[in-house]
PDB file of C-alpha atoms in Angstrom:
ATOM      1  CA  MET A   1      -8.578   8.614  -9.391  1.00 42.00           C
ATOM      2  CA  SER A   2      -5.413   9.689 -11.093  1.00 39.00           C
ATOM      3  CA  GLY A   3      -4.968   9.231 -14.788  1.00 40.00           C
ATOM      4  CA  ALA A   4      -2.320   7.053 -16.383  1.00 39.00           C
ATOM      5  CA  PRO A   5       1.237   7.959 -15.416  1.00 43.00           C
ATOM      6  CA  ALA A   6       3.811   9.035 -17.941  1.00 50.00           C
ATOM      7  CA  GLY A   7       4.606   6.072 -20.147  1.00 56.00           C
ATOM      8  CA  GLY A   8       1.321   4.268 -19.654  1.00 77.00           C
ATOM      9  CA  PRO A   9      -1.376   3.294 -17.180  1.00 93.00           C
ATOM     10  CA  ALA A  10      -0.814   2.251 -13.574  1.00 96.00           C
ATOM     11  CA  VAL A  11      -1.858  -1.323 -12.836  1.00 98.00           C
ATOM     12  CA  GLY A  12      -2.302  -2.377  -9.232  1.00 98.00           C
ATOM     13  CA  VAL A  13      -1.750  -5.884  -7.886  1.00 98.00           C
ATOM     14  CA  LEU A  14      -3.897  -6.709  -4.864  1.00 98.00           C
ATOM     15  CA  ALA A  15      -1.204  -7.405  -2.277  1.00 97.00           C
ATOM     16  CA  LEU A  16      -3.132  -9.255   0.411  1.00 94.00           C
ATOM     17  CA  GLN A  17      -1.963 -12.778  -0.474  1.00 89.00           C
ATOM     18  CA  GLY A  18      -0.553 -14.767  -3.377  1.00 85.00           C
ATOM     19  CA  ASP A  19       1.960 -14.257  -6.197  1.00 88.00           C
ATOM     20  CA  VAL A  20       2.142 -10.476  -5.916  1.00 94.00           C
ATOM     21  CA  ARG A  21       5.802 -10.038  -6.906  1.00 94.00           C
ATOM     22  CA  GLU A  22       5.449 -12.377  -9.881  1.00 95.00           C
ATOM     23  CA  HIS A  23       2.496 -10.403 -11.260  1.00 97.00           C
ATOM     24  CA  VAL A  24       4.279  -7.094 -10.660  1.00 97.00           C
ATOM     25  CA  ALA A  25       7.317  -8.402 -12.549  1.00 96.00           C
ATOM     26  CA  ALA A  26       5.208  -9.661 -15.480  1.00 97.00           C
ATOM     27  CA  LEU A  27       3.274  -6.400 -15.742  1.00 97.00           C
ATOM     28  CA  THR A  28       6.471  -4.369 -15.583  1.00 96.00           C
ATOM     29  CA  ARG A  29       7.887  -6.416 -18.449  1.00 96.00           C
ATOM     30  CA  CYS A  30       4.723  -5.521 -20.390  1.00 96.00           C
ATOM     31  CA  GLY A  31       5.593  -1.834 -20.100  1.00 94.00           C
ATOM     32  CA  VAL A  32       3.203  -0.540 -17.442  1.00 96.00           C
ATOM     33  CA  ARG A  33       3.795   0.805 -13.959  1.00 96.00           C
ATOM     34  CA  ALA A  34       2.806  -1.993 -11.597  1.00 97.00           C
ATOM     35  CA  VAL A  35       2.218  -1.227  -7.925  1.00 96.00           C
ATOM     36  CA  ALA A  36       1.092  -3.175  -4.865  1.00 97.00           C
ATOM     37  CA  VAL A  37      -2.374  -2.266  -3.574  1.00 98.00           C
ATOM     38  CA  ARG A  38      -3.306  -2.869   0.059  1.00 96.00           C
ATOM     39  CA  ARG A  39      -5.463   0.122   0.954  1.00 97.00           C
ATOM     40  CA  PRO A  40      -8.305   2.147  -0.608  1.00 97.00           C
ATOM     41  CA  GLU A  41      -6.095   5.174  -1.192  1.00 97.00           C
ATOM     42  CA  GLU A  42      -3.680   2.996  -3.191  1.00 97.00           C
ATOM     43  CA  LEU A  43      -6.564   1.547  -5.204  1.00 98.00           C
ATOM     44  CA  ALA A  44      -7.673   5.080  -6.048  1.00 97.00           C
ATOM     45  CA  GLU A  45      -4.304   5.757  -7.690  1.00 96.00           C
ATOM     46  CA  VAL A  46      -4.400   2.884 -10.210  1.00 97.00           C
ATOM     47  CA  ASP A  47      -6.240   2.448 -13.487  1.00 97.00           C
ATOM     48  CA  ALA A  48      -6.647  -1.332 -13.327  1.00 98.00           C
ATOM     49  CA  LEU A  49      -6.191  -4.216 -10.897  1.00 98.00           C
ATOM     50  CA  VAL A  50      -4.834  -7.757 -10.856  1.00 98.00           C
ATOM     51  CA  VAL A  51      -6.192 -10.135  -8.217  1.00 98.00           C
ATOM     52  CA  PRO A  52      -3.601 -12.913  -7.763  1.00 96.00           C
ATOM     53  CA  GLY A  53      -3.988 -16.473  -6.592  1.00 90.00           C
ATOM     54  CA  GLY A  54      -3.998 -17.535  -2.970  1.00 88.00           C
ATOM     55  CA  GLU A  55      -6.974 -18.635  -0.862  1.00 89.00           C
ATOM     56  CA  SER A  56     -10.207 -16.979  -1.891  1.00 91.00           C
ATOM     57  CA  THR A  57     -11.848 -16.991   1.539  1.00 90.00           C
ATOM     58  CA  THR A  58      -8.723 -15.401   3.047  1.00 92.00           C
ATOM     59  CA  ILE A  59      -8.482 -12.804   0.272  1.00 94.00           C
ATOM     60  CA  GLY A  60     -12.147 -11.909   0.760  1.00 94.00           C
ATOM     61  CA  LYS A  61     -11.740 -11.615   4.522  1.00 93.00           C
ATOM     62  CA  LEU A  62      -8.594  -9.478   4.237  1.00 95.00           C
ATOM     63  CA  ALA A  63     -10.170  -7.282   1.562  1.00 96.00           C
ATOM     64  CA  ALA A  64     -13.005  -6.536   3.974  1.00 95.00           C
ATOM     65  CA  GLU A  65     -10.606  -5.914   6.874  1.00 95.00           C
ATOM     66  CA  PHE A  66      -8.450  -3.541   4.800  1.00 96.00           C
ATOM     67  CA  GLY A  67     -11.499  -1.631   3.569  1.00 97.00           C
ATOM     68  CA  LEU A  68     -11.053  -2.715  -0.044  1.00 97.00           C
ATOM     69  CA  LEU A  69     -14.109  -4.869  -0.638  1.00 97.00           C
ATOM     70  CA  GLU A  70     -16.629  -2.153  -1.475  1.00 97.00           C
ATOM     71  CA  PRO A  71     -14.132   0.158  -3.253  1.00 98.00           C
ATOM     72  CA  VAL A  72     -13.095  -2.658  -5.622  1.00 98.00           C
ATOM     73  CA  ARG A  73     -16.743  -3.565  -6.232  1.00 97.00           C
ATOM     74  CA  ASP A  74     -17.518   0.065  -6.987  1.00 98.00           C
ATOM     75  CA  ARG A  75     -14.570   0.402  -9.379  1.00 97.00           C
ATOM     76  CA  ILE A  76     -15.628  -2.770 -11.191  1.00 98.00           C
ATOM     77  CA  LYS A  77     -19.143  -1.360 -11.622  1.00 97.00           C
ATOM     78  CA  THR A  78     -17.713   1.812 -13.138  1.00 96.00           C
ATOM     79  CA  GLY A  79     -15.579  -0.091 -15.652  1.00 96.00           C
ATOM     80  CA  MET A  80     -12.142  -0.590 -14.084  1.00 97.00           C
ATOM     81  CA  PRO A  81     -10.304  -3.436 -15.882  1.00 98.00           C
ATOM     82  CA  VAL A  82      -9.546  -6.359 -13.545  1.00 98.00           C
ATOM     83  CA  TYR A  83      -7.705  -9.616 -14.166  1.00 98.00           C
ATOM     84  CA  GLY A  84      -8.031 -12.491 -11.689  1.00 98.00           C
ATOM     85  CA  SER A  85      -5.885 -15.636 -11.678  1.00 96.00           C
ATOM     86  CA  CYS A  86      -6.885 -18.803  -9.767  1.00 94.00           C
ATOM     87  CA  ALA A  87      -8.335 -17.454  -6.496  1.00 94.00           C
ATOM     88  CA  GLY A  88      -8.671 -14.158  -8.338  1.00 96.00           C
ATOM     89  CA  MET A  89     -11.086 -15.891 -10.713  1.00 97.00           C
ATOM     90  CA  ILE A  90     -13.165 -16.946  -7.718  1.00 96.00           C
ATOM     91  CA  MET A  91     -13.112 -13.384  -6.384  1.00 97.00           C
ATOM     92  CA  LEU A  92     -14.556 -12.114  -9.695  1.00 98.00           C
ATOM     93  CA  ALA A  93     -17.372 -14.675  -9.793  1.00 97.00           C
ATOM     94  CA  THR A  94     -20.973 -13.781  -9.065  1.00 95.00           C
ATOM     95  CA  GLN A  95     -21.527 -17.276  -7.634  1.00 94.00           C
ATOM     96  CA  VAL A  96     -19.190 -19.630  -5.724  1.00 94.00           C
ATOM     97  CA  LEU A  97     -20.786 -23.071  -5.705  1.00 90.00           C
ATOM     98  CA  ASP A  98     -18.879 -24.561  -2.778  1.00 81.00           C
ATOM     99  CA  GLY A  99     -17.748 -21.483  -0.884  1.00 71.00           C
ATOM    100  CA  ARG A 100     -18.608 -20.487   2.655  1.00 74.00           C
ATOM    101  CA  PRO A 101     -22.094 -18.986   2.994  1.00 72.00           C
ATOM    102  CA  ASP A 102     -20.550 -15.707   4.161  1.00 76.00           C
ATOM    103  CA  GLN A 103     -17.685 -15.721   1.653  1.00 84.00           C
ATOM    104  CA  PRO A 104     -17.331 -12.230   0.131  1.00 92.00           C
ATOM    105  CA  THR A 105     -16.295 -11.746  -3.477  1.00 94.00           C
ATOM    106  CA  PHE A 106     -15.848  -8.730  -5.721  1.00 97.00           C
ATOM    107  CA  GLY A 107     -18.172 -10.166  -8.365  1.00 97.00           C
ATOM    108  CA  GLY A 108     -18.437  -8.714 -11.844  1.00 97.00           C
ATOM    109  CA  ILE A 109     -18.281 -11.784 -14.103  1.00 98.00           C
ATOM    110  CA  GLU A 110     -21.565 -13.628 -14.535  1.00 98.00           C
ATOM    111  CA  MET A 111     -20.262 -17.092 -13.775  1.00 97.00           C
ATOM    112  CA  ALA A 112     -20.510 -19.879 -11.232  1.00 96.00           C
ATOM    113  CA  VAL A 113     -17.159 -21.306 -10.145  1.00 96.00           C
ATOM    114  CA  ARG A 114     -16.224 -24.365  -8.106  1.00 93.00           C
ATOM    115  CA  ARG A 115     -13.279 -24.000  -5.718  1.00 85.00           C
ATOM    116  CA  ASN A 116     -10.437 -26.570  -5.784  1.00 77.00           C
ATOM    117  CA  ALA A 117     -12.280 -28.248  -8.652  1.00 77.00           C
ATOM    118  CA  PHE A 118      -9.145 -29.866 -10.108  1.00 75.00           C
ATOM    119  CA  GLY A 119      -8.144 -31.252  -6.704  1.00 66.00           C
ATOM    120  CA  ARG A 120      -6.087 -30.241  -3.719  1.00 63.00           C
ATOM    121  CA  GLN A 121      -2.431 -29.138  -3.666  1.00 55.00           C
ATOM    122  CA  VAL A 122      -1.146 -32.640  -4.470  1.00 46.00           C
ATOM    123  CA  ASN A 123      -3.207 -32.609  -7.658  1.00 62.00           C
ATOM    124  CA  SER A 124      -1.493 -29.510  -9.043  1.00 82.00           C
ATOM    125  CA  PHE A 125      -0.327 -29.872 -12.632  1.00 89.00           C
ATOM    126  CA  GLU A 126       1.035 -28.066 -15.669  1.00 93.00           C
ATOM    127  CA  THR A 127      -0.374 -28.260 -19.168  1.00 94.00           C
ATOM    128  CA  SER A 128      -1.014 -26.051 -22.182  1.00 95.00           C
ATOM    129  CA  VAL A 129      -4.307 -24.337 -22.876  1.00 96.00           C
ATOM    130  CA  GLU A 130      -5.597 -23.216 -26.258  1.00 97.00           C
ATOM    131  CA  LEU A 131      -6.739 -19.650 -25.650  1.00 97.00           C
ATOM    132  CA  ALA A 132      -8.822 -17.717 -28.144  1.00 96.00           C
ATOM    133  CA  GLY A 133      -6.570 -15.357 -30.052  1.00 93.00           C
ATOM    134  CA  LEU A 134      -3.385 -16.444 -28.251  1.00 96.00           C
ATOM    135  CA  GLY A 135      -2.812 -20.060 -29.261  1.00 96.00           C
ATOM    136  CA  GLN A 136      -1.289 -22.651 -26.928  1.00 97.00           C
ATOM    137  CA  VAL A 137      -0.387 -21.034 -23.602  1.00 96.00           C
ATOM    138  CA  PRO A 138       1.510 -22.809 -20.793  1.00 95.00           C
ATOM    139  CA  ALA A 139      -0.585 -23.025 -17.645  1.00 94.00           C
ATOM    140  CA  VAL A 140       0.101 -23.959 -14.025  1.00 94.00           C
ATOM    141  CA  PHE A 141      -2.912 -25.205 -12.061  1.00 93.00           C
ATOM    142  CA  ILE A 142      -2.605 -25.136  -8.239  1.00 90.00           C
ATOM    143  CA  ARG A 143      -5.754 -26.021  -6.289  1.00 87.00           C
ATOM    144  CA  ALA A 144      -7.477 -24.498  -9.255  1.00 91.00           C
ATOM    145  CA  PRO A 145     -11.157 -23.711  -9.731  1.00 93.00           C
ATOM    146  CA  TRP A 146     -13.133 -24.215 -12.873  1.00 94.00           C
ATOM    147  CA  VAL A 147     -16.207 -22.458 -14.253  1.00 97.00           C
ATOM    148  CA  GLU A 148     -19.378 -24.535 -14.312  1.00 95.00           C
ATOM    149  CA  LYS A 149     -21.664 -22.042 -16.022  1.00 96.00           C
ATOM    150  CA  VAL A 150     -21.510 -18.572 -17.518  1.00 97.00           C
ATOM    151  CA  GLY A 151     -23.989 -15.845 -18.315  1.00 96.00           C
ATOM    152  CA  GLU A 152     -24.809 -14.606 -21.796  1.00 94.00           C
ATOM    153  CA  GLY A 153     -22.331 -11.738 -21.583  1.00 94.00           C
ATOM    154  CA  VAL A 154     -19.340 -13.950 -20.798  1.00 98.00           C
ATOM    155  CA  ARG A 155     -16.942 -15.093 -23.505  1.00 98.00           C
ATOM    156  CA  VAL A 156     -15.239 -18.431 -22.893  1.00 98.00           C
ATOM    157  CA  LEU A 157     -11.566 -18.146 -23.889  1.00 98.00           C
ATOM    158  CA  GLY A 158     -10.215 -21.585 -22.995  1.00 97.00           C
ATOM    159  CA  ARG A 159     -10.981 -25.058 -21.659  1.00 96.00           C
ATOM    160  CA  VAL A 160      -9.066 -27.985 -20.158  1.00 94.00           C
ATOM    161  CA  ALA A 161     -10.622 -31.456 -20.296  1.00 89.00           C
ATOM    162  CA  GLY A 162     -13.868 -29.797 -21.326  1.00 93.00           C
ATOM    163  CA  ARG A 163     -13.881 -27.489 -18.295  1.00 95.00           C
ATOM    164  CA  ILE A 164     -13.907 -23.700 -18.678  1.00 97.00           C
ATOM    165  CA  VAL A 165     -10.661 -22.214 -17.344  1.00 97.00           C
ATOM    166  CA  ALA A 166     -10.480 -18.762 -18.971  1.00 98.00           C
ATOM    167  CA  VAL A 167     -13.197 -16.167 -19.493  1.00 98.00           C
ATOM    168  CA  ARG A 168     -13.753 -12.518 -20.285  1.00 98.00           C
ATOM    169  CA  GLN A 169     -16.692 -10.222 -19.695  1.00 98.00           C
ATOM    170  CA  GLY A 170     -16.215  -6.631 -20.782  1.00 96.00           C
ATOM    171  CA  ASN A 171     -13.201  -5.215 -18.949  1.00 97.00           C
ATOM    172  CA  LEU A 172     -12.897  -8.277 -16.691  1.00 98.00           C
ATOM    173  CA  LEU A 173     -10.578 -11.205 -17.460  1.00 98.00           C
ATOM    174  CA  ALA A 174     -10.069 -14.372 -15.410  1.00 98.00           C
ATOM    175  CA  THR A 175      -8.087 -17.605 -15.626  1.00 98.00           C
ATOM    176  CA  ALA A 176      -8.129 -20.652 -13.376  1.00 96.00           C
ATOM    177  CA  PHE A 177      -4.372 -20.984 -13.746  1.00 95.00           C
ATOM    178  CA  HIS A 178      -1.220 -18.989 -12.942  1.00 95.00           C
ATOM    179  CA  PRO A 179       0.424 -17.405 -16.029  1.00 95.00           C
ATOM    180  CA  GLU A 180       2.738 -15.404 -13.760  1.00 94.00           C
ATOM    181  CA  LEU A 181       4.609 -18.639 -12.942  1.00 94.00           C
ATOM    182  CA  THR A 182       5.442 -19.621 -16.529  1.00 94.00           C
ATOM    183  CA  GLY A 183       7.400 -16.687 -17.947  1.00 92.00           C
ATOM    184  CA  ASP A 184       4.935 -16.456 -20.854  1.00 96.00           C
ATOM    185  CA  LEU A 185       3.622 -12.881 -20.994  1.00 97.00           C
ATOM    186  CA  ARG A 186       0.799 -13.302 -23.479  1.00 97.00           C
ATOM    187  CA  ILE A 187      -2.042 -13.223 -20.952  1.00 97.00           C
ATOM    188  CA  HIS A 188      -0.560 -10.238 -19.120  1.00 98.00           C
ATOM    189  CA  ARG A 189      -0.098  -8.494 -22.477  1.00 97.00           C
ATOM    190  CA  LEU A 190      -3.722  -9.261 -23.352  1.00 97.00           C
ATOM    191  CA  PHE A 191      -4.779  -7.604 -20.108  1.00 98.00           C
ATOM    192  CA  VAL A 192      -2.443  -4.644 -20.585  1.00 97.00           C
ATOM    193  CA  ASP A 193      -3.845  -4.131 -24.091  1.00 96.00           C
ATOM    194  CA  LEU A 194      -7.342  -4.161 -22.572  1.00 96.00           C
ATOM    195  CA  VAL A 195      -6.263  -1.606 -19.969  1.00 97.00           C
ATOM    196  CA  ARG A 196      -4.674   0.683 -22.564  1.00 95.00           C
ATOM    197  CA  ALA A 197      -7.797   0.520 -24.709  1.00 94.00           C
ATOM    198  CA  THR A 198      -9.949   1.418 -21.708  1.00 92.00           C
ATOM    199  CA  VAL A 199      -7.940   4.087 -19.917  1.00 83.00           C
ATOM    200  CA  THR A 200      -7.770   7.612 -21.284  1.00 62.00           C
ATOM    201  CA  PRO A 201      -4.800   9.412 -19.755  1.00 52.00           C
ATOM    202  CA  THR A 202      -5.625  12.632 -17.978  1.00 40.00           C
ATOM    203  CA  GLU A 203      -4.140  15.704 -19.589  1.00 35.00           C
ATOM    204  CA  GLU A 204      -1.504  17.373 -17.427  1.00 34.00           C
TER     205      GLU A 204
END
């Protein structure tokens, strides 16, 4: 893996489905080099990864087809920072309560999530979420999951109507909502700060 590029770390956005351009734009505004990741060789060139929203079963299937499933799992095990939004949260879960029996995920966060827990597309909504350390953050929920239980190593960062919608475990961060659609950069900045604290640039 390459070290951080000049000016800061390289953050990949998994570009198989979802709001890829919006995440790239938000990360760029946070001062890092953001690049689309579709193949293992592209994953090897980044220091961290964002897994955007979309459809979790499709993302899992495409990740396997593109040869990314095991490389991402391996990078997570060795400490790569990853942020997942909406379907990305599902992809980081160790248990999907209502997923397909053969549904692959990256895992990493000790949590059980429920897909489409807030309802289908017609039940999408916007609200604000009180996030630990960030205050009230605008949030867009689209066919969003929620977290039903977490392991001892997981920190709950935010809830909506009593349901867990934001968590962190070590270098892994996940939200049930889409901050990339609001223009508020605080969650992306939180992740970028995590990445910068984790990545040690390689000396040229």
